[in-house]
C-alpha atoms as a printed R data frame, in Angstrom:
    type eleno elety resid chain resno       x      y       z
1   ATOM     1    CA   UNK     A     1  -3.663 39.288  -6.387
2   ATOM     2    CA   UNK     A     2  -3.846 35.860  -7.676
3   ATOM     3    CA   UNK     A     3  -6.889 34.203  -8.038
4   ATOM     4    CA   UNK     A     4  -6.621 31.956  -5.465
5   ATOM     5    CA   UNK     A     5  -6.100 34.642  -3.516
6   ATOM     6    CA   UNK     A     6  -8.775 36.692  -4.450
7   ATOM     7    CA   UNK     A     7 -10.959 33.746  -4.059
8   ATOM     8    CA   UNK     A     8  -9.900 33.273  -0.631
9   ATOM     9    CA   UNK     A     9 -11.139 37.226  -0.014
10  ATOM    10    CA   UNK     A    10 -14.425 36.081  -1.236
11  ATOM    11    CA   UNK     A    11 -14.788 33.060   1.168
12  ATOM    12    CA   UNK     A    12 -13.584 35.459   4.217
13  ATOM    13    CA   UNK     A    13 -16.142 38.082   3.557
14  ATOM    14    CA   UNK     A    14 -18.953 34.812   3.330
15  ATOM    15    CA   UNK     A    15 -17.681 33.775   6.180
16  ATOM    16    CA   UNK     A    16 -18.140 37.493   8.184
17  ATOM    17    CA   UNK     A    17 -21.527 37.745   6.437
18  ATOM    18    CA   UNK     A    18 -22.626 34.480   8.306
19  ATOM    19    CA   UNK     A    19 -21.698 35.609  11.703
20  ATOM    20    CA   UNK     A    20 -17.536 34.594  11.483
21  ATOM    21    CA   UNK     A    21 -17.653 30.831  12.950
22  ATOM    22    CA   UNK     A    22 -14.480 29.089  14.182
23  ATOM    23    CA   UNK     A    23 -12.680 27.374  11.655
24  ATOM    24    CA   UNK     A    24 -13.583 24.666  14.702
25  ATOM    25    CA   UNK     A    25 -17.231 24.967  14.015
26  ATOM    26    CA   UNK     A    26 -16.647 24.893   9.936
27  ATOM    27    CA   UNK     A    27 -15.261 21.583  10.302
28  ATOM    28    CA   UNK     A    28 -17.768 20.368  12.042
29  ATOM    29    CA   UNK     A    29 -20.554 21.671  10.017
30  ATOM    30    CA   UNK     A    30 -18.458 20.533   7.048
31  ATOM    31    CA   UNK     A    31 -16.678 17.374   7.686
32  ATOM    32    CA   UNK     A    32 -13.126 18.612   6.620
33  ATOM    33    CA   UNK     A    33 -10.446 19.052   9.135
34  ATOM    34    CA   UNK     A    34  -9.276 22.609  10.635
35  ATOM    35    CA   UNK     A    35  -6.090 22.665   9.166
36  ATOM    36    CA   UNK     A    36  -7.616 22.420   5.283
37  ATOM    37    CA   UNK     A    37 -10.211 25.071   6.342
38  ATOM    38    CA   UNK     A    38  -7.316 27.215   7.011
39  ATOM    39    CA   UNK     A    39  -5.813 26.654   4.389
40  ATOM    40    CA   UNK     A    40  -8.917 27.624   1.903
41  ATOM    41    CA   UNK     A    41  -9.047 30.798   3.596
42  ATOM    42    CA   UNK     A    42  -5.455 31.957   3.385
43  ATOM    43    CA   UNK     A    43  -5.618 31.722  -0.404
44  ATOM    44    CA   UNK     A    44  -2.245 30.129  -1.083
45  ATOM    45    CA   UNK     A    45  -3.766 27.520  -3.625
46  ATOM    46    CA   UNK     A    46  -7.238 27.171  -5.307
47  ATOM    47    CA   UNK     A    47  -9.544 24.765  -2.814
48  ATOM    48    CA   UNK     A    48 -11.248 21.552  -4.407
49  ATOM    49    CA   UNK     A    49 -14.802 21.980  -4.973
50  ATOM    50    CA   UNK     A    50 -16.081 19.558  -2.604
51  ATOM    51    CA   UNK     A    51 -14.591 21.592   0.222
52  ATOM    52    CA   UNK     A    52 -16.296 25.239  -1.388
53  ATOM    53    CA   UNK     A    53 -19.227 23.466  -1.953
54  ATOM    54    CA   UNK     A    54 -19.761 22.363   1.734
55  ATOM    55    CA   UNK     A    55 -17.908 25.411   3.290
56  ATOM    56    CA   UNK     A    56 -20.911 27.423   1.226
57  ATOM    57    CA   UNK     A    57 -23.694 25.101   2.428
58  ATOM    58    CA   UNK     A    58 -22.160 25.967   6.056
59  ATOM    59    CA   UNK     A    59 -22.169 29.721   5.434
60  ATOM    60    CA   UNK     A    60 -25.627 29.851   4.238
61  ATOM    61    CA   UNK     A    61 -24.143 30.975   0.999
62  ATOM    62    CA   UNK     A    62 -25.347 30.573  -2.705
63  ATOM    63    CA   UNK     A    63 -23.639 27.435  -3.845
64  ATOM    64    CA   UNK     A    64 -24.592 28.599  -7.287
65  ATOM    65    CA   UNK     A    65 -23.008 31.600  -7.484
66  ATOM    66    CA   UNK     A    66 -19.927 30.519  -5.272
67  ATOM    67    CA   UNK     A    67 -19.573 27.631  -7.778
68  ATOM    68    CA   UNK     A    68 -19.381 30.221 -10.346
69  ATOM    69    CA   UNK     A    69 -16.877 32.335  -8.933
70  ATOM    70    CA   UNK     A    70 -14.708 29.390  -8.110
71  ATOM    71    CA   UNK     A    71 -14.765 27.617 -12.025
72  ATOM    72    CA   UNK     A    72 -13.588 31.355 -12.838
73  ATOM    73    CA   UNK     A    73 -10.903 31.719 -10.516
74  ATOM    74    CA   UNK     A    74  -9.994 27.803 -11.592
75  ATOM    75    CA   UNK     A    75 -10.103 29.321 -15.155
76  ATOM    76    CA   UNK     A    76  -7.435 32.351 -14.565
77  ATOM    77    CA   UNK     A    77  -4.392 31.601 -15.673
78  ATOM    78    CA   UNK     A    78  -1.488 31.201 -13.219
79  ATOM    79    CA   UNK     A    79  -3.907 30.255 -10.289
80  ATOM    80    CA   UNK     A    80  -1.484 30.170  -6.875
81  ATOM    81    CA   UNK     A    81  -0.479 26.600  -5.729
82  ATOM    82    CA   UNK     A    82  -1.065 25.066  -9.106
83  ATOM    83    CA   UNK     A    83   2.041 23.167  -9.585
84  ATOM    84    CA   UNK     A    84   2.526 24.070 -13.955
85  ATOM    85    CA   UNK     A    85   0.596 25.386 -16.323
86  ATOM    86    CA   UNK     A    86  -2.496 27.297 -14.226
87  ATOM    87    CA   UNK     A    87  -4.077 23.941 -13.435
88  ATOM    88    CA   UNK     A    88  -5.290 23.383  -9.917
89  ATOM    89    CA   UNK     A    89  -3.361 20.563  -8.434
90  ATOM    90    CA   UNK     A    90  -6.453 18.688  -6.633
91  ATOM    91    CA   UNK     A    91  -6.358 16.553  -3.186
92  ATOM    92    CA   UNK     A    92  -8.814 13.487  -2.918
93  ATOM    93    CA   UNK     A    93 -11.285 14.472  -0.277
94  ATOM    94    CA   UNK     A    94 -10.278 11.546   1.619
95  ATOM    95    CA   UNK     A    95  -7.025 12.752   2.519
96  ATOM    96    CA   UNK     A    96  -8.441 15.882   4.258
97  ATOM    97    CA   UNK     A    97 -11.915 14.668   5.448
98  ATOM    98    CA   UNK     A    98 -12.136 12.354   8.742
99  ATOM    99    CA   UNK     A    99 -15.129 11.595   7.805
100 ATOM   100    CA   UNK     A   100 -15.216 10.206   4.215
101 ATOM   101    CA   UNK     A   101 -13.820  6.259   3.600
102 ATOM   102    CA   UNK     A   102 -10.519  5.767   2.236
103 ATOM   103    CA   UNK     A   103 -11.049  4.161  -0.709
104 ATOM   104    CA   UNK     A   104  -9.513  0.765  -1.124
105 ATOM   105    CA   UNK     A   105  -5.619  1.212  -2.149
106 ATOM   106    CA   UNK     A   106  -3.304 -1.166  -3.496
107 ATOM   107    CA   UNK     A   107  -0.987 -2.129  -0.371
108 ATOM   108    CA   UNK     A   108   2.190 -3.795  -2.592
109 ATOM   109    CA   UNK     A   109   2.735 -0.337  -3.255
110 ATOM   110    CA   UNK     A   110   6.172  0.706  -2.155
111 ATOM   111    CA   UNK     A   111   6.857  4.029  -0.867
112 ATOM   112    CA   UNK     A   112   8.869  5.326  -3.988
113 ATOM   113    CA   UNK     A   113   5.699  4.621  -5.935
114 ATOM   114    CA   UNK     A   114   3.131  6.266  -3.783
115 ATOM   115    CA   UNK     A   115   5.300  9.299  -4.152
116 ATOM   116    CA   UNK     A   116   5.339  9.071  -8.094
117 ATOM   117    CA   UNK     A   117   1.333  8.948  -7.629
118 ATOM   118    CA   UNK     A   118   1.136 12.337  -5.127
119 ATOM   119    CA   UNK     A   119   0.103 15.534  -7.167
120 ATOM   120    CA   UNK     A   120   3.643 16.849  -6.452
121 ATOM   121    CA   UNK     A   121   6.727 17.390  -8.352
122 ATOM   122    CA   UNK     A   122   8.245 18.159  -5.240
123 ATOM   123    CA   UNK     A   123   9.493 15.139  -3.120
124 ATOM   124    CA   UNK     A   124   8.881 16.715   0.117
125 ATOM   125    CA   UNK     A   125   4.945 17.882  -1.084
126 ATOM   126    CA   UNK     A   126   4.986 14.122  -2.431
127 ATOM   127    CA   UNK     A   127   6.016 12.825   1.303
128 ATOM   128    CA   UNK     A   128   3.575 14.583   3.004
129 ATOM   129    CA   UNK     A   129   1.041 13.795   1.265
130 ATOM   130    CA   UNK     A   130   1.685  9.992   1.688
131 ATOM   131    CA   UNK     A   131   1.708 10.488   5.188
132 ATOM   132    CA   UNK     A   132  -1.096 12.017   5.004
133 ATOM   133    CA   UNK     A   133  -2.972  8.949   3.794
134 ATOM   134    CA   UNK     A   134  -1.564  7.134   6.953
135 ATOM   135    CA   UNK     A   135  -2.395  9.829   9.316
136 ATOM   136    CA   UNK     A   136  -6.243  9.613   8.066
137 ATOM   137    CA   UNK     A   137  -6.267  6.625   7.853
138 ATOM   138    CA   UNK     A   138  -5.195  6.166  11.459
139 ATOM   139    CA   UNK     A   139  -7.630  8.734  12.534
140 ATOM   140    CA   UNK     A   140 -10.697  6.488  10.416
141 ATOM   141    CA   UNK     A   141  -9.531  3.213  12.130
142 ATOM   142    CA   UNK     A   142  -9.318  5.006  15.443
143 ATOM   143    CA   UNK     A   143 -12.569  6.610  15.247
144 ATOM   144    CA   UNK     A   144 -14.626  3.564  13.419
145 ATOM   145    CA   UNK     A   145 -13.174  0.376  16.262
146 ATOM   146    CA   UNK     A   146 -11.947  2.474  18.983
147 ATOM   147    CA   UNK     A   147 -14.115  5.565  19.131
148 ATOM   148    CA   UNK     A   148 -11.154  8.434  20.015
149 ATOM   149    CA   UNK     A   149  -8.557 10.253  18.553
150 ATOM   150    CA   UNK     A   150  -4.787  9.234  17.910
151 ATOM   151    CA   UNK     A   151  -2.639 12.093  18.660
152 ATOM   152    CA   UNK     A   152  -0.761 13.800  15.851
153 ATOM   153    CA   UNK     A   153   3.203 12.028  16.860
154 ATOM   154    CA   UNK     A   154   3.865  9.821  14.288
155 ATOM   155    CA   UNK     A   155   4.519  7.209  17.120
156 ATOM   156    CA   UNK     A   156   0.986  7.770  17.737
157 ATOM   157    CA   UNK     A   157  -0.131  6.683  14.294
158 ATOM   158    CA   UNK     A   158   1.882  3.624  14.005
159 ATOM   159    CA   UNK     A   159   0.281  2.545  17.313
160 ATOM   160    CA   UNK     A   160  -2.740  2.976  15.768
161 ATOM   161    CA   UNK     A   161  -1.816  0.453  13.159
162 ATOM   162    CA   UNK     A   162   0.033 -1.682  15.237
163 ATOM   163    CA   UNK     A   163  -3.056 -2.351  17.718
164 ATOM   164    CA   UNK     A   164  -5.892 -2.598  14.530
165 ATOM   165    CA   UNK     A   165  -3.520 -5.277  13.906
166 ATOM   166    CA   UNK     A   166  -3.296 -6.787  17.323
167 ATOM   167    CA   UNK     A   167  -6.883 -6.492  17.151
168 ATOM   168    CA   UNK     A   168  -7.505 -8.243  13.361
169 ATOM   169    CA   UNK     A   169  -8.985 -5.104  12.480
């Protein structure tokens, strides 16, 4: 078992311990989206802190010792999902959380440069994860001038854009 893995066996049995709430309910209680909740349950990489940290709070866990058990499984070499060399290939928290700004970014970026900045050395990893950034950042503009929800087409997020700039937003 890898130790993200065997992390991820931890979190489950926290999670049963408090009473098994919907991955809907962890991300409200949280602040993180469904889909990264998931994903720090199924154990294919090593989850940020941030995310442990608040998914502990939410389970009426000891952050303490969960912190703990996390900086050890961080520690074991040839952690799952860590890209080279056992180290944990970490997402901002913006690009998974709804509800935390996106900081300010340089916009004369070009696209071949915000892949060269993703965590990736994989090109399709490196795409998603720029479109990522647009799709929360869609979701933040939506939510903060037009209080609802974009759907998940990309059509729908470049509407999104298109009317914040309609709008001056």
């Amino acid at each position: 078992m890898t130790a993200a893995e065997d992390f991820a066996h931890r979190l489950r049995q926290l999670r049963t311990r408090a009473g098994a709430p919907s991955v809907r309910q962890l991300s409200t209680r949280t602040g993180y989206g469904k889909s990264t909740i998931s994903e720090a349950f199924a154990g294919r990489r090593l989850p940020t802190w941030s995310l442990i940290e608040k998914l502990a709070e939410a389970l009426g866990a000891d952050v303490e010792e969960i912190r703990d058990q996390w900086a050890a499984a961080k520690d074991r070499p040839g952690n799952a999902g860590t890209g080279r060399h056992g180290e944990t290939a970490s997402v901002a928290d913006w690009l998974t959380s709804v509800r935390i700004d996106i900081p300010d970014l340089v916009t004369e970026r070009t696209l071949e440069e915000a892949c060269a900045a993703a965590v990736s050395d994989h090109p399709e990893r490196a795409l998603y994860q720029s479109w990522e950034v647009l799709r929360v950042g869609a979701l933040q503009i939506s939510n903060a001038y037009y209080d609802d929800t974009p759907g998940e087409w990309s059509s729908n997020i470049v509407a999104t854009y298109g009317r914040a700039e309609q709008d001056g937003c």
